[in-house]
Backbone as a printed PyTorch tensor [residue, N CA C, xyz], in Angstrom:
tensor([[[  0.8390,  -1.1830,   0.0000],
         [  0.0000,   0.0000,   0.0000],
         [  0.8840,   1.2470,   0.0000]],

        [[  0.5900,   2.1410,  -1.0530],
         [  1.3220,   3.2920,  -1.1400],
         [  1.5830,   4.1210,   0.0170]],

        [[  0.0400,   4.2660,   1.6840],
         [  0.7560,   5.1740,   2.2680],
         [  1.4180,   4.4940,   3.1430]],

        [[  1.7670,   2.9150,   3.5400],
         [  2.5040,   2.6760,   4.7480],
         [  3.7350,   2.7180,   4.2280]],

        [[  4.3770,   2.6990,   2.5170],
         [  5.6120,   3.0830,   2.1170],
         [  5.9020,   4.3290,   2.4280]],

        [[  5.1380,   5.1350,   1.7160],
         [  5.4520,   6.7540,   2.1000],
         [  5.6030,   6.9180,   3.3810]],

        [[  5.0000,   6.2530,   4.6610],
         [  5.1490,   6.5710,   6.1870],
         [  6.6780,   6.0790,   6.2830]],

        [[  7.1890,   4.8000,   5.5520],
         [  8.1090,   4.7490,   6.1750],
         [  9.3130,   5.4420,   5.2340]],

        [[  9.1100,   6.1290,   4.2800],
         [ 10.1370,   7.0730,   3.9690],
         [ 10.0740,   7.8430,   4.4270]],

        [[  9.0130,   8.9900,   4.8930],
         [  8.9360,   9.6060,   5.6680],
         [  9.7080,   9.7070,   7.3060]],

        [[  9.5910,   8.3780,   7.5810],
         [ 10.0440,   8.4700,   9.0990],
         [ 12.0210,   8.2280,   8.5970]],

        [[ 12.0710,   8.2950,   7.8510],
         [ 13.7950,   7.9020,   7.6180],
         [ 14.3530,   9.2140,   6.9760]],

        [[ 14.2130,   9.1730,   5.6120],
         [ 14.3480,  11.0160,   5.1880],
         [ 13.4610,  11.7330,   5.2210]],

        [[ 12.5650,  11.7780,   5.4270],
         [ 11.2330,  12.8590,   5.1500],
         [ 10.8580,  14.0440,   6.2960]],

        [[ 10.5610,  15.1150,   5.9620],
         [ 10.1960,  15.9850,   6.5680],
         [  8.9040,  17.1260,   6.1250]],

        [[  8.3790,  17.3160,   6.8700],
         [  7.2400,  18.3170,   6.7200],
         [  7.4790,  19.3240,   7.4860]],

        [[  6.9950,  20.6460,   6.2240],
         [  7.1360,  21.8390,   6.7690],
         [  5.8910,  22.5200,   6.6690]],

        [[  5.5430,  22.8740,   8.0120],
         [  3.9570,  23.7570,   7.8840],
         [  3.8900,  24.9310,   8.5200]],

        [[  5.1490,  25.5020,   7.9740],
         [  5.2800,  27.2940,   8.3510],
         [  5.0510,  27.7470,   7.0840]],

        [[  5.1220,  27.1000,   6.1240],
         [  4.4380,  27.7900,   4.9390],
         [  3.2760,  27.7400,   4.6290]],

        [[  2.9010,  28.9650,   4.2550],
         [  1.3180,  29.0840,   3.7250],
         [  0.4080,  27.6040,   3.5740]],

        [[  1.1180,  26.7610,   2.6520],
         [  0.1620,  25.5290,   2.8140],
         [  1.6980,  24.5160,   3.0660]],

        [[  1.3910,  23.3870,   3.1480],
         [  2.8570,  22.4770,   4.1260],
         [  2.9100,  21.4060,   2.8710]],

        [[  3.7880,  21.9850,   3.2230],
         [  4.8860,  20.4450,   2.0540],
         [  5.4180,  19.4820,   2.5170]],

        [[  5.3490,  18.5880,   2.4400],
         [  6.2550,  17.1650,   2.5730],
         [  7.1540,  16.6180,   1.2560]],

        [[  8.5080,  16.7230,   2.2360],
         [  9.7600,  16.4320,   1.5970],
         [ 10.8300,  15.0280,   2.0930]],

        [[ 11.0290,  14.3730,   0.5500],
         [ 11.7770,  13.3720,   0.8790],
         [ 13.0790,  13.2330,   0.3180]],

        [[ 13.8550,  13.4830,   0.9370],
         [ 15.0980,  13.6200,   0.3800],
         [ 16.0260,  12.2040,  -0.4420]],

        [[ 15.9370,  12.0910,  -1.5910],
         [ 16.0810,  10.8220,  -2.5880],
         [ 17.6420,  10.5980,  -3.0100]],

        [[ 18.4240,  10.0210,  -3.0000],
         [ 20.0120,  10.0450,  -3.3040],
         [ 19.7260,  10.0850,  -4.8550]],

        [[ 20.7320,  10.7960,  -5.5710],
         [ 20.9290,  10.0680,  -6.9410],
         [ 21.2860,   9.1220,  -7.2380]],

        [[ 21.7880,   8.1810,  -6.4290],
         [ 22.2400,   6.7430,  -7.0460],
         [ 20.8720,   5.8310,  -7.3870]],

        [[ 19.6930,   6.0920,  -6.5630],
         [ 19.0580,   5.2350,  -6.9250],
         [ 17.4210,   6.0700,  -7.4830]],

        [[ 17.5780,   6.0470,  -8.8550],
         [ 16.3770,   6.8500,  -9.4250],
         [ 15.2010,   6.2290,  -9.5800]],

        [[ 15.6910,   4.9670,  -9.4070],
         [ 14.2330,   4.1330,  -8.9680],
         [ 13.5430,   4.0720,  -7.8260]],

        [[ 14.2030,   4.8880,  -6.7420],
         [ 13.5820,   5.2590,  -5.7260],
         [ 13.2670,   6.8220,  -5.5550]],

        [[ 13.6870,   7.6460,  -6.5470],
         [ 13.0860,   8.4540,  -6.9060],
         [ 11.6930,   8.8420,  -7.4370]],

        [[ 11.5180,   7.2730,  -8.3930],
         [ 10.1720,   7.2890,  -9.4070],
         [  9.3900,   6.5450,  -8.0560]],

        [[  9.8340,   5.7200,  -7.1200],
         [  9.0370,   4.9680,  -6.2110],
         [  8.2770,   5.9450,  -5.2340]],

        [[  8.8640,   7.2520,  -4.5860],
         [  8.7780,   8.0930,  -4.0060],
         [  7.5090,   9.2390,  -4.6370]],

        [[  8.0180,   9.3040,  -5.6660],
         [  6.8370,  10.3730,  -6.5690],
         [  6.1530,   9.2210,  -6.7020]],

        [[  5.8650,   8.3230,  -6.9800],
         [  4.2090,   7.8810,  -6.9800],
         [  3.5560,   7.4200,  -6.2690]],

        [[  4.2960,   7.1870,  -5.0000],
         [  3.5170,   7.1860,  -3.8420],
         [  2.8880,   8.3190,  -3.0610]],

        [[  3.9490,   9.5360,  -3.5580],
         [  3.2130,  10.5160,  -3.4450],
         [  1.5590,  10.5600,  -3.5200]],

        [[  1.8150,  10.4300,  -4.8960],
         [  0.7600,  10.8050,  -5.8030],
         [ -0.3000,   9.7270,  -5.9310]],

        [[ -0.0310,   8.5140,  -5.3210],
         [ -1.2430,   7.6100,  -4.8350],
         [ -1.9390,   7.6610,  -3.6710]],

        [[ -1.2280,   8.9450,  -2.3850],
         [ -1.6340,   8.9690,  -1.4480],
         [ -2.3310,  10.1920,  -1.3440]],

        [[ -1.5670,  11.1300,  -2.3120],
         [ -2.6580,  12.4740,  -1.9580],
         [ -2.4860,  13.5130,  -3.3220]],

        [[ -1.1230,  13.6600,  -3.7510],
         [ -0.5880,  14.6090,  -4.0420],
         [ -1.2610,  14.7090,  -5.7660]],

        [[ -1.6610,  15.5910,  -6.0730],
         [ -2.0250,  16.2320,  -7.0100],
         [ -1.1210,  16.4000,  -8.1760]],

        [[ -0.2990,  16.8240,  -7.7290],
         [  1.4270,  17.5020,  -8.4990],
         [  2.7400,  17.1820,  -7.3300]],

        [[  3.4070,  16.6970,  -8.1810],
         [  4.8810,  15.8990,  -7.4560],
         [  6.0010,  16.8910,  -7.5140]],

        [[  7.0120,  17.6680,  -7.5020],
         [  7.9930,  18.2390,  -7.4760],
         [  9.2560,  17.3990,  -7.4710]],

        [[ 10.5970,  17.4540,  -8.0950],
         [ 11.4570,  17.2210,  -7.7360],
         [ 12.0130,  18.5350,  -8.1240]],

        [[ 12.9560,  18.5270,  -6.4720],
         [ 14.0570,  19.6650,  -6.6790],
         [ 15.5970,  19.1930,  -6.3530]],

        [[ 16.7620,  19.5110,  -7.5040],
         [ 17.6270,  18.6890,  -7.5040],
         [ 18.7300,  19.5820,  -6.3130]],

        [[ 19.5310,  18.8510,  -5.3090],
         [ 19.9890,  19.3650,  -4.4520],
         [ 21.3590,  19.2180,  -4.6910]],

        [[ 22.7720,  19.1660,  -3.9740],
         [ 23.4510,  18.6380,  -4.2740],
         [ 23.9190,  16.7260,  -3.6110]],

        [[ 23.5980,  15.9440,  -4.8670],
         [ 24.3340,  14.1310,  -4.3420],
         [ 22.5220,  13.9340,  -4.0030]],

        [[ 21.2770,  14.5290,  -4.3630],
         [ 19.9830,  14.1630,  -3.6960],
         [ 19.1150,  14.9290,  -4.5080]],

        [[ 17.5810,  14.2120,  -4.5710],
         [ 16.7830,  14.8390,  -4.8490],
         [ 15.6660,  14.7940,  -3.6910]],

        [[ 15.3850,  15.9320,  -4.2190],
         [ 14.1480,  16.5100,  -2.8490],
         [ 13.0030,  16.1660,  -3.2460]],

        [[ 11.5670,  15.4300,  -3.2990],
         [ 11.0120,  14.8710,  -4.0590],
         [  9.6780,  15.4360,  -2.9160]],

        [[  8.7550,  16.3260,  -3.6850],
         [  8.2170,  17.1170,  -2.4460],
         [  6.6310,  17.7550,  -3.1130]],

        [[  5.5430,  17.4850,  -1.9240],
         [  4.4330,  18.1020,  -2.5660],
         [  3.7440,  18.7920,  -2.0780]],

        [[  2.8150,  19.9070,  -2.3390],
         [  2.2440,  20.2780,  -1.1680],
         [  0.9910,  20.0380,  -1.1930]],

        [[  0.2150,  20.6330,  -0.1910],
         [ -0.8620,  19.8480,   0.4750],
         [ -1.2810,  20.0100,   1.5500]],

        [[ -2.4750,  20.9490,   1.9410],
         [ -2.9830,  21.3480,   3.2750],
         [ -3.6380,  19.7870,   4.0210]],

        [[ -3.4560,  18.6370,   3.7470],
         [ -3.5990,  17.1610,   4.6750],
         [ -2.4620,  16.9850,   4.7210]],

        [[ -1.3660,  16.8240,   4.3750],
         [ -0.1280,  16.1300,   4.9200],
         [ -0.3220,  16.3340,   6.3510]],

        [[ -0.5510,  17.1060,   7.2000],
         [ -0.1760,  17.3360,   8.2290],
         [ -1.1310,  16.4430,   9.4350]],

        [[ -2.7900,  16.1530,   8.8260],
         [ -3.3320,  15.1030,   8.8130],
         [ -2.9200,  13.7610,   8.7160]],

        [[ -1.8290,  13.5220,   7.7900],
         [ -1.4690,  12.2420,   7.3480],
         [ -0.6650,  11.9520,   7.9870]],

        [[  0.5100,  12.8420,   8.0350],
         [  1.5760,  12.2190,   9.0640],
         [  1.9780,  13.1330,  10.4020]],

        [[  0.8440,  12.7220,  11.5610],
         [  0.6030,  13.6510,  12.4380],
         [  2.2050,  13.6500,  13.7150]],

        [[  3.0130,  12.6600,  13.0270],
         [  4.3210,  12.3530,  13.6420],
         [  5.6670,  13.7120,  13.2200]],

        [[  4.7560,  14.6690,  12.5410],
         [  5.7000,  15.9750,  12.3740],
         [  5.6920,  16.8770,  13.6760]],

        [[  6.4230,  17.6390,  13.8210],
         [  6.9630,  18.8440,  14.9240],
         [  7.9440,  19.2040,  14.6520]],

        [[  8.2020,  20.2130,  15.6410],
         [  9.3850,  20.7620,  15.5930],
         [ 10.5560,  20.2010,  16.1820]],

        [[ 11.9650,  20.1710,  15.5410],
         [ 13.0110,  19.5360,  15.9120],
         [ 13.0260,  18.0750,  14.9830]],

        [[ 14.0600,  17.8300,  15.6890],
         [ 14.8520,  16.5140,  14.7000],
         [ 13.6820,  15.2080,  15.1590]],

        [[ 13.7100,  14.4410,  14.2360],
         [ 12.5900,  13.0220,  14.6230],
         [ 13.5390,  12.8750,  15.8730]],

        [[ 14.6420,  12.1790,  16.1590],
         [ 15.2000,  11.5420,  17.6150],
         [ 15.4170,  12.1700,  18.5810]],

        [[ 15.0780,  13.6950,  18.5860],
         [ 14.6010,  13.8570,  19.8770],
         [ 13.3880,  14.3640,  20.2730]],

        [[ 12.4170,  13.7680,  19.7430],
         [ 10.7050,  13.9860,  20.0100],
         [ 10.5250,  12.5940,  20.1080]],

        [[  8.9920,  12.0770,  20.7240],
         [  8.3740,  11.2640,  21.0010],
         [  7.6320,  10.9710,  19.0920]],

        [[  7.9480,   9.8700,  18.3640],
         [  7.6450,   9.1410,  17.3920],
         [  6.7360,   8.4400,  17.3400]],

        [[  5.2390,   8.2520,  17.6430],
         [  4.3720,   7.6540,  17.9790],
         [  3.3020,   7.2320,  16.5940]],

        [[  3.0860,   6.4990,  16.0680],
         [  1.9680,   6.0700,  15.0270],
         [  0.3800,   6.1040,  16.1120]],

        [[ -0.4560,   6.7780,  15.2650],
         [ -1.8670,   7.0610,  15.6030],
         [ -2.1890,   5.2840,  15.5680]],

        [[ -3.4350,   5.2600,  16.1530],
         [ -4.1820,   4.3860,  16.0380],
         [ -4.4700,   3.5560,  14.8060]],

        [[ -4.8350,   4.6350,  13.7490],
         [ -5.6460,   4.6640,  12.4190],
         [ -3.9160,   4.0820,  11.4370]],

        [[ -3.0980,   4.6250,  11.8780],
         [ -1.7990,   4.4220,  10.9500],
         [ -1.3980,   2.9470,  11.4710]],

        [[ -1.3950,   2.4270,  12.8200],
         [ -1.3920,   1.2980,  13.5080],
         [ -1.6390,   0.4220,  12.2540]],

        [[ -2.9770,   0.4870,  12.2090],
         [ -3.8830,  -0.7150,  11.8280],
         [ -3.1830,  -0.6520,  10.1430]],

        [[ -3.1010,   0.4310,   9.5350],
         [ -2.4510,   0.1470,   8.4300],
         [ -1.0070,  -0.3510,   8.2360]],

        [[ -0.2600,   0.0790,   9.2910],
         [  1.0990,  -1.3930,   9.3030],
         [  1.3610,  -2.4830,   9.5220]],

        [[ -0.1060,  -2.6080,  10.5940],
         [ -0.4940,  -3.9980,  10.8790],
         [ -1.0220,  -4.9150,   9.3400]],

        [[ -1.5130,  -4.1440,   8.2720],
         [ -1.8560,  -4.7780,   7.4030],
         [ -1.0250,  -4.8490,   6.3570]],

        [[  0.2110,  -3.7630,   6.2370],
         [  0.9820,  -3.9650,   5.4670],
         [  2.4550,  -3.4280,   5.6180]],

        [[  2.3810,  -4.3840,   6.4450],
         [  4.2060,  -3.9420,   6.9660],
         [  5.2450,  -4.3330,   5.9640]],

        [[  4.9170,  -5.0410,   5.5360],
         [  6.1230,  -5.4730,   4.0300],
         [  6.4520,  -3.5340,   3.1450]],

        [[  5.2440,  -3.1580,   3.0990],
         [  5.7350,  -1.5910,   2.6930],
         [  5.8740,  -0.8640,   3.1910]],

        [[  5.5200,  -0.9020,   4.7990],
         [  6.3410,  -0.0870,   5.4410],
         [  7.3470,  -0.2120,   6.0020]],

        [[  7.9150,  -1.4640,   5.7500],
         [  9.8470,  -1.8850,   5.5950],
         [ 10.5040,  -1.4320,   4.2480]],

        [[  9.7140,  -1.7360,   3.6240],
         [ 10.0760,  -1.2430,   2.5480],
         [ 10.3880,   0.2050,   2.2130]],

        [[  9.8210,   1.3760,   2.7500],
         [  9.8060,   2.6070,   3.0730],
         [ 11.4860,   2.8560,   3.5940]],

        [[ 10.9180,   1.9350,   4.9880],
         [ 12.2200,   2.6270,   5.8010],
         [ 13.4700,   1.9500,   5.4930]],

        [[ 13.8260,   0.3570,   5.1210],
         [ 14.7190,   0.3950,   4.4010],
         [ 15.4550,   0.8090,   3.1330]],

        [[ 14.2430,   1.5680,   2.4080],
         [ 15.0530,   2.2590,   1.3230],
         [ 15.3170,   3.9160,   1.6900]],

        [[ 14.9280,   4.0670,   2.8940],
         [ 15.4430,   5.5750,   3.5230],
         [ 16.9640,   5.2670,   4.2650]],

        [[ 16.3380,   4.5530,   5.0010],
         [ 17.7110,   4.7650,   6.2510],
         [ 18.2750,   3.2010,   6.4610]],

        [[ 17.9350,   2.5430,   5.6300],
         [ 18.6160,   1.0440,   5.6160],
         [ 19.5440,   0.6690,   3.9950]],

        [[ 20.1650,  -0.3180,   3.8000],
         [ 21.0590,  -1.2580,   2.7120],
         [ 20.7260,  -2.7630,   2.9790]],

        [[ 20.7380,  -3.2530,   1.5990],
         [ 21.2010,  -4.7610,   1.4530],
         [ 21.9890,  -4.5480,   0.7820]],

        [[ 23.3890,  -5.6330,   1.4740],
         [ 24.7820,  -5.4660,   1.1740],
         [ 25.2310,  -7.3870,   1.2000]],

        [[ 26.7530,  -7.4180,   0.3130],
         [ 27.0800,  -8.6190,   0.5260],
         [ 28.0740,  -8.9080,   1.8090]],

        [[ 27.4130,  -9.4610,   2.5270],
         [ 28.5830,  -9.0610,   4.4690],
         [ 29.9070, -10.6380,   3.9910]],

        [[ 30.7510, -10.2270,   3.9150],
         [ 32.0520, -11.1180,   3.7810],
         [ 32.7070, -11.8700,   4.9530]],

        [[ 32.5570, -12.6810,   5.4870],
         [ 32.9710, -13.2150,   6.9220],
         [ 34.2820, -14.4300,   6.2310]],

        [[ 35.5650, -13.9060,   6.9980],
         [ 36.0290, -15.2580,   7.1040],
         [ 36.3580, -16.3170,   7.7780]],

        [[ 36.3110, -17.4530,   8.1640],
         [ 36.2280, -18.7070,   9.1730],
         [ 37.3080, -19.5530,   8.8270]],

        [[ 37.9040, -19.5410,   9.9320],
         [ 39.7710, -20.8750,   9.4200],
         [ 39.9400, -20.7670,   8.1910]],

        [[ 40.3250, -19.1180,   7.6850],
         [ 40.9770, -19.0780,   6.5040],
         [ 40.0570, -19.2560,   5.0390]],

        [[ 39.1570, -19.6910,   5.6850],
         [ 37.9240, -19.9820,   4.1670],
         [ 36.7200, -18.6630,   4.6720]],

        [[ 36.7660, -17.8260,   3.3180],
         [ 35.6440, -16.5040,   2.9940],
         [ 34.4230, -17.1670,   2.7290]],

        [[ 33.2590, -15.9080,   2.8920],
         [ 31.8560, -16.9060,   3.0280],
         [ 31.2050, -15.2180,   2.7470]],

        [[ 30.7850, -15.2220,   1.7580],
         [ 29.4590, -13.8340,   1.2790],
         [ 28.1610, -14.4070,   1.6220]],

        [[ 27.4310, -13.6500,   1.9890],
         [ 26.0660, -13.8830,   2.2840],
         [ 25.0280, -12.4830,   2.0160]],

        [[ 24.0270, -12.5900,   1.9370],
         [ 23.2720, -11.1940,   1.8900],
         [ 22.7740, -10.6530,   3.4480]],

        [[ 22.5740,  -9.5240,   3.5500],
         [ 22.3650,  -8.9330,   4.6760],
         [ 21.5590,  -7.5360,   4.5360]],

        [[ 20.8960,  -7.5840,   5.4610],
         [ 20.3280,  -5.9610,   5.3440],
         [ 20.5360,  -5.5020,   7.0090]],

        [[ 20.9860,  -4.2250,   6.8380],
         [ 20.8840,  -3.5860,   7.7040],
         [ 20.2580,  -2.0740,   8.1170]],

        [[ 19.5120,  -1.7270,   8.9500],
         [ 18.5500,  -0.9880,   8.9750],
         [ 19.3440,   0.2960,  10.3150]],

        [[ 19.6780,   1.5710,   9.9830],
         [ 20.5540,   2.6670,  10.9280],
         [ 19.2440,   3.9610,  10.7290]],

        [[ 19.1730,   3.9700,  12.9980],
         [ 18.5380,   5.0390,  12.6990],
         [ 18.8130,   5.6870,  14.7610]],

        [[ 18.4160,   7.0480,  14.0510],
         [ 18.7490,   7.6530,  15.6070],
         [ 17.8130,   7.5950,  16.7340]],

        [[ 16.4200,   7.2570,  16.2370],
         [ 15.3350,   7.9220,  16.9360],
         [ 14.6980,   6.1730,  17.5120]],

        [[ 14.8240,   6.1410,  18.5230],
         [ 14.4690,   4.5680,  19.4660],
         [ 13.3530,   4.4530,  19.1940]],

        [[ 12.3020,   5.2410,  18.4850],
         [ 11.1570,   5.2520,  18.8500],
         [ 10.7330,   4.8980,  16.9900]],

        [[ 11.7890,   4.7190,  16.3870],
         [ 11.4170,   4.8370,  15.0420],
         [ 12.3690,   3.3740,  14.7210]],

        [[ 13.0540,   3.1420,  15.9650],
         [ 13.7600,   1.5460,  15.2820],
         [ 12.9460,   1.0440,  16.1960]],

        [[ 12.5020,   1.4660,  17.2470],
         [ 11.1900,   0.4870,  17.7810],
         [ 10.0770,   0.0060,  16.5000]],

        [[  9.5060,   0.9990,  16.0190],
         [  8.8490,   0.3340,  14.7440],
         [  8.8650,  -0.3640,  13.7390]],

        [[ 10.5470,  -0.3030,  13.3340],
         [ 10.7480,  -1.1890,  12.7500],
         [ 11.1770,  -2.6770,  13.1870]],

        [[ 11.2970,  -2.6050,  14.4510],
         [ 11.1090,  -3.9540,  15.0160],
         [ 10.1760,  -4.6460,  15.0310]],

        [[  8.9050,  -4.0450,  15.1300],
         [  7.6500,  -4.4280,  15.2930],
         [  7.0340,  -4.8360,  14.1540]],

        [[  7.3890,  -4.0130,  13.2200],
         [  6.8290,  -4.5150,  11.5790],
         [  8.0750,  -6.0300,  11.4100]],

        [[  9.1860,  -5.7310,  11.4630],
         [  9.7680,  -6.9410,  11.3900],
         [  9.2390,  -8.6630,  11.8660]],

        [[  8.7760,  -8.1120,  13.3760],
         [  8.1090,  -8.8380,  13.9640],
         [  6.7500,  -9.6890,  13.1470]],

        [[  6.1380,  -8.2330,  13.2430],
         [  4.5670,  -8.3940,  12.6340],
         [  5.0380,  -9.8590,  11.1370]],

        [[  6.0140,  -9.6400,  10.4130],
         [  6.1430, -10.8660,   9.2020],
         [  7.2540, -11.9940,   9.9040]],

        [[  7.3040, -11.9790,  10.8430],
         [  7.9600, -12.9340,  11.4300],
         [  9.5600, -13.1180,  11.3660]],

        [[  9.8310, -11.7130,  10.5390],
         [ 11.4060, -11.8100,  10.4330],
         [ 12.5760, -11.7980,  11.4490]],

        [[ 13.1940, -12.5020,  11.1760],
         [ 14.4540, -12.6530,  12.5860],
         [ 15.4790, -11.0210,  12.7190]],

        [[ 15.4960, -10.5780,  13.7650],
         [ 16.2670,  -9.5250,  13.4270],
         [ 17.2810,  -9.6020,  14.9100]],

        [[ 18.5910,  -8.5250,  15.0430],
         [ 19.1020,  -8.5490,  16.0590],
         [ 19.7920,  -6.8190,  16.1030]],

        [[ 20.1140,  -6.3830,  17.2770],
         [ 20.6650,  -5.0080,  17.2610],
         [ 22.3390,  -5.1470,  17.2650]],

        [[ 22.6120,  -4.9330,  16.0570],
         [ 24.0050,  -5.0540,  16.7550],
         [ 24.5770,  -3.6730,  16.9450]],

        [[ 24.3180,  -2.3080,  17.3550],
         [ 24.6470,  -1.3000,  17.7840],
         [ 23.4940,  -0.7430,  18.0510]],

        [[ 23.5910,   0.4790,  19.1520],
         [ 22.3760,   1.3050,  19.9110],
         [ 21.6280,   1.4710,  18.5830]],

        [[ 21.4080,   2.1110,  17.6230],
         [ 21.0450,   2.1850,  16.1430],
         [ 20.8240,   1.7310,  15.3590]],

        [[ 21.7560,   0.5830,  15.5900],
         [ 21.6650,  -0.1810,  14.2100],
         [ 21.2450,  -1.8380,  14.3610]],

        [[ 19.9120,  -1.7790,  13.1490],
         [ 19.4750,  -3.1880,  13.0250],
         [ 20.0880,  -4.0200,  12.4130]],

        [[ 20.2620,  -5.4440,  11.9970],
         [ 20.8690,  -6.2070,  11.1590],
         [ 19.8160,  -7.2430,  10.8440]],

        [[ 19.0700,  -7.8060,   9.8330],
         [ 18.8620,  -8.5940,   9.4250],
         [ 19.5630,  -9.7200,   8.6270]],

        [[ 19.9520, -11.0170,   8.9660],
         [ 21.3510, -11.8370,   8.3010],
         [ 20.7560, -13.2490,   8.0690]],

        [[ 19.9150, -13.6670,   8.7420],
         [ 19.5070, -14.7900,   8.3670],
         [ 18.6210, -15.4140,   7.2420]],

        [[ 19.7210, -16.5880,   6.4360],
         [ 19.0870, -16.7250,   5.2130],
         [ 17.3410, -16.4570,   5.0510]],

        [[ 16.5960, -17.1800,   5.6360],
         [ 15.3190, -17.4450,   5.8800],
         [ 14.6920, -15.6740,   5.8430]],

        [[ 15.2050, -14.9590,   7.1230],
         [ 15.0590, -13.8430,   6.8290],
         [ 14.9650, -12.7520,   5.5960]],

        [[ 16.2580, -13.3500,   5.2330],
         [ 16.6390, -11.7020,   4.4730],
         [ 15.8740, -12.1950,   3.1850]],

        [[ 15.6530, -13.6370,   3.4440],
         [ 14.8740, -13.9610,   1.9810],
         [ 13.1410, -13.6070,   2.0650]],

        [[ 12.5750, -13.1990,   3.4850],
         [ 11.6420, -12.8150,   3.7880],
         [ 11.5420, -11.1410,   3.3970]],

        [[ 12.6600, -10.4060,   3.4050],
         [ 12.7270,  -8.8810,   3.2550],
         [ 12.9200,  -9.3340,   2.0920]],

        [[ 13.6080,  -9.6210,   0.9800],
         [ 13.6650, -10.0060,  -0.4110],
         [ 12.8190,  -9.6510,  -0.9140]],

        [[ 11.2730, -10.1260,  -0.8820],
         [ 10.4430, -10.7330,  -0.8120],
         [  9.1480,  -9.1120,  -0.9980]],

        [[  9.6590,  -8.5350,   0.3150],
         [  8.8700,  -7.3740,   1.0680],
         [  9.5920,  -5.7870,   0.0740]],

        [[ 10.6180,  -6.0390,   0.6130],
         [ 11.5290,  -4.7250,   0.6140],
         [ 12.3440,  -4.7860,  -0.8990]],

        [[ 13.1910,  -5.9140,  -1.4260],
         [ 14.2730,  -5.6990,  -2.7130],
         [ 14.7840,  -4.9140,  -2.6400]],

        [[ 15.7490,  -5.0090,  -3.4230],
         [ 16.9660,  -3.8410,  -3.3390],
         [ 16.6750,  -2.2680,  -3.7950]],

        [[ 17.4610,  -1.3830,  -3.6900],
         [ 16.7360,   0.1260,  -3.7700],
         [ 17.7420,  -0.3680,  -5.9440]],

        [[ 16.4210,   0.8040,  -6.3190],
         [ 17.3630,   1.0940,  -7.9660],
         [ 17.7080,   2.0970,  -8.1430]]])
């Protein structure tokens, strides 16, 4: 579902600003991957947005619309940085991650997460495997993604205050599945 993706780009790069006349929501998009550029604008635009913007920044695009409901939609805006405010999903947003948490992993691992090949070596013999790992500041926003993890039964572990790791075959073939790689 287009908006539990957009929630979770939102909660990784995204920001809303509603000191302007009408409030925009902005997601800040890398250039390496323009397929998460085109993923971003049409979720936009399946969730509310009328007209999509990209504005090119430098190494990013700003991918941004406006809209007197955004502020309705993602009532998890205020002032200051997401990790140091209270990050809380409404009731009504609840029930929609509960139904589709595969896109709202999907969201936040293509904001603030990678799948990478992790290289381990053991008595001299190398071993690649796939891995995703999920980095974020705000406890209250890797709490959620624990929970959606949870919610599909995926195995996960913290291996730093921040940072998630998903590694197990079974797993990462479960995010595979949900999330795929960013383009």
């Amino acid at each position: 579902m287009a908006y539990a993706y957009l929630l979770g780009l939102y909660l990784g790069d995204g920001h809303l600003v509603t000191t302007t006349r009408v409030p925009v929501l902005r997601v800040s998009c890398s250039n390496s991957w323009p397929g998460l550029i085109e993923a971003c604008d049409a979720a936009m635009r399946r969730v509310m947005a009328g007209k999509v913007q990209r504005v090119q920044q430098q190494g990013c695009v700003s991918v941004q619309s406006y809209g007197k409901h955004w502020p309705c939609l993602l009532p998890q805006h205020g002032p200051g940085k997401k990790h140091e405010r209270p990050i809380v999903l409404a009731d009504w947003q609840r029930t929609i991650v509960e139904a589709h948490p595969g896109d709202f992993l999907r969201g936040l691992f293509h904001s603030d997460g990678c799948r990478f090949a992790n290289r381990v070596v053991v008595r001299g013999k190398e071993y690649v495997y796939p891995r995703y790992m999920f980095t974020n500041e705000s406890a209250d926003i890797m709490g959620l993604c624990q929970w959606a993890l949870d919610l599909l039964g995926v195995a996960w572990r913290m291996n730093r205050r921040n940072s998630l790791s998903v590694a197990r075959r079974d797993a990462v073939a479960a995010l595979d599945r949900h999330v795929g790689p960013k383009t």
